XYZ file of C-alpha atoms in Angstrom:
207
model
C 14.907 -57.340 169.030
C 17.197 -54.314 168.828
C 20.835 -55.068 169.561
C 22.509 -52.175 167.763
C 21.824 -48.442 167.739
C 23.282 -46.252 165.003
C 23.124 -42.559 165.848
C 23.367 -39.654 163.486
C 25.616 -37.004 165.044
C 24.334 -33.547 164.072
C 21.024 -32.485 165.673
C 20.749 -35.826 167.457
C 23.788 -35.828 169.741
C 25.479 -32.592 168.663
C 23.460 -29.401 168.281
C 23.603 -27.645 164.913
C 22.441 -24.325 163.492
C 22.025 -25.367 159.875
C 19.729 -22.554 158.744
C 21.849 -19.897 160.429
C 24.999 -21.238 158.819
C 23.414 -21.337 155.369
C 22.063 -17.810 155.797
C 25.493 -16.505 156.805
C 27.222 -18.208 153.887
C 24.561 -17.055 151.422
C 25.025 -13.489 152.647
C 28.798 -13.695 152.175
C 28.217 -15.031 148.674
C 25.686 -12.331 147.791
C 22.882 -14.859 147.252
C 19.592 -15.682 148.907
C 19.602 -18.954 150.828
C 17.592 -20.950 148.290
C 19.872 -19.977 145.420
C 22.936 -20.647 147.553
C 21.748 -24.150 148.432
C 20.757 -24.911 144.837
C 24.229 -24.033 143.609
C 26.265 -25.403 146.506
C 24.425 -28.624 147.411
C 26.270 -30.733 144.804
C 29.580 -29.280 146.010
C 28.755 -29.967 149.659
C 27.769 -33.545 148.810
C 31.122 -34.088 147.077
C 32.936 -32.483 149.993
C 31.193 -34.770 152.489
C 32.513 -37.773 150.552
C 36.018 -36.249 150.339
C 35.804 -36.128 146.559
C 37.134 -32.595 147.008
C 39.267 -31.289 149.869
C 38.980 -28.359 152.248
C 40.776 -25.862 150.010
C 38.742 -26.813 146.961
C 35.491 -26.459 148.927
C 36.456 -22.970 150.134
C 37.592 -22.095 146.603
C 34.062 -22.837 145.328
C 32.652 -20.444 147.927
C 35.188 -17.773 147.043
C 34.002 -17.771 143.433
C 30.867 -15.951 144.599
C 32.852 -13.224 146.384
C 36.596 -13.023 145.836
C 37.006 -9.906 147.988
C 36.707 -11.853 151.238
C 39.405 -13.604 153.209
C 38.946 -17.403 153.042
C 38.881 -17.418 156.847
C 35.520 -15.641 156.750
C 34.017 -18.527 154.793
C 35.581 -21.074 157.157
C 34.177 -19.281 160.198
C 30.718 -19.061 158.641
C 30.842 -22.754 157.684
C 31.919 -23.792 161.186
C 29.224 -21.604 162.756
C 26.864 -24.503 162.031
C 28.406 -26.377 164.990
C 26.882 -25.264 168.286
C 27.882 -27.888 170.846
C 26.964 -30.956 172.819
C 25.166 -31.522 176.119
C 27.741 -32.445 178.766
C 25.469 -35.309 179.842
C 25.850 -37.069 176.482
C 29.025 -39.037 177.368
C 27.394 -40.559 180.438
C 24.233 -41.232 178.438
C 26.205 -43.126 175.800
C 28.193 -45.046 178.394
C 25.031 -46.207 180.118
C 23.347 -47.105 176.852
C 26.364 -49.114 175.695
C 25.834 -51.532 178.585
C 22.645 -52.688 176.838
C 23.364 -52.059 173.154
C 26.153 -51.824 170.611
C 26.461 -48.119 169.851
C 27.617 -46.701 166.519
C 27.800 -43.300 164.845
C 26.994 -42.546 161.188
C 27.381 -38.940 160.094
C 27.504 -36.913 156.901
C 30.430 -34.673 157.779
C 33.527 -33.102 156.257
C 37.114 -32.294 157.095
C 36.610 -28.778 158.458
C 33.668 -29.790 160.640
C 35.317 -32.981 161.888
C 38.401 -31.098 163.085
C 36.269 -28.371 164.671
C 34.214 -30.995 166.537
C 37.370 -32.783 167.711
C 38.783 -29.550 169.121
C 35.474 -28.771 170.809
C 35.211 -32.211 172.414
C 38.738 -31.925 173.773
C 38.270 -28.380 175.048
C 34.747 -28.544 176.466
C 34.237 -32.203 177.370
C 37.943 -32.885 177.870
C 37.457 -36.130 175.987
C 40.104 -36.401 173.250
C 38.988 -39.985 172.553
C 35.250 -39.283 172.541
C 34.517 -41.169 169.311
C 36.468 -44.319 170.106
C 35.511 -44.302 173.778
C 31.735 -44.087 173.348
C 31.111 -45.888 170.037
C 32.088 -49.378 168.958
C 32.761 -47.828 165.570
C 32.100 -44.467 163.960
C 31.464 -43.837 160.283
C 32.226 -40.358 158.989
C 31.176 -39.819 155.377
C 34.434 -38.120 154.414
C 36.376 -41.118 155.748
C 34.271 -43.917 154.235
C 33.590 -41.868 151.044
C 29.868 -42.605 151.313
C 27.017 -40.464 152.532
C 23.392 -40.835 153.559
C 20.849 -41.417 152.085
C 22.688 -43.477 149.440
C 21.810 -47.158 149.866
C 25.438 -48.268 149.661
C 26.135 -46.300 152.833
C 23.831 -48.500 154.909
C 25.164 -51.624 153.223
C 28.732 -50.591 154.046
C 27.931 -49.939 157.705
C 25.983 -53.197 157.997
C 29.014 -55.033 156.704
C 31.179 -53.516 159.414
C 29.043 -53.831 162.537
C 28.158 -56.894 164.561
C 24.384 -56.974 163.978
C 23.056 -60.437 163.132
C 20.090 -59.080 161.181
C 19.273 -55.742 159.551
C 16.082 -55.583 161.634
C 18.088 -55.603 164.872
C 19.571 -52.197 163.978
C 17.810 -49.011 165.110
C 18.931 -45.925 163.200
C 18.172 -42.500 164.710
C 18.466 -39.416 162.490
C 16.911 -35.950 162.214
C 16.605 -36.204 158.429
C 13.480 -37.997 157.225
C 15.049 -38.847 153.865
C 17.886 -40.657 155.636
C 15.398 -42.567 157.796
C 13.323 -43.586 154.766
C 16.415 -44.920 153.006
C 17.508 -46.855 156.099
C 14.073 -48.482 156.422
C 14.110 -49.392 152.731
C 17.472 -51.054 153.334
C 16.019 -53.114 156.190
C 17.026 -51.246 159.320
C 14.537 -49.892 161.815
C 14.383 -46.118 161.567
C 13.447 -43.439 164.083
C 13.147 -39.781 163.139
C 14.365 -37.406 165.857
C 13.188 -33.813 166.125
C 16.245 -31.558 166.561
C 14.544 -29.598 169.346
C 13.981 -32.733 171.437
C 16.516 -34.046 173.940
C 17.754 -37.461 172.826
C 18.329 -38.435 176.472
C 14.640 -37.881 177.211
C 13.508 -39.643 174.023
C 15.634 -42.774 173.816
C 13.461 -45.117 175.881
C 10.381 -44.094 173.904
C 12.246 -44.723 170.668
C 13.334 -48.152 171.832
C 9.841 -49.104 172.977
C 8.441 -48.009 169.600
C 10.513 -50.724 167.935
């Protein structure tokens, strides 16, 4: 029986343009996207665990093209973040009547602040995270990221689930879902183009 739902944030609740962002950054760096990702993925992973800070992350990007203003890299990086359906807060509030709701996201300092500003400006909900989730787990705060097994163990230790199998984890990344299932959670892959509001009852009935 599912008692707890752990949502990924990006491309589940909050729309992203990952490919567009990576293409824009690669162009600024004078690389094709595949080469950009090959060289920057380890840096991004460290950044998402706050092993490096905002300035150090931008510094790594600047090494590819030192003629650009750092702000151009910041704007390209934040262009990944599109927005959130205004029906999501009500959706989460209704769902929380039946389940314990949590958030687990690989994120970073620049994106987290951008999202906070967006939620305040567009949804006018300055307390969105604490209002709609029993707890939220941002990778750069807990210094752990998906799909590392210790991430799921850490979250399990913090939430109120009696059993691993009572947790349903919803993510758009199949690797993250596979790791969650291996840990003992139930996992549900979500297609980024689907509306989570339309899919949730199907997901719940599947488990």
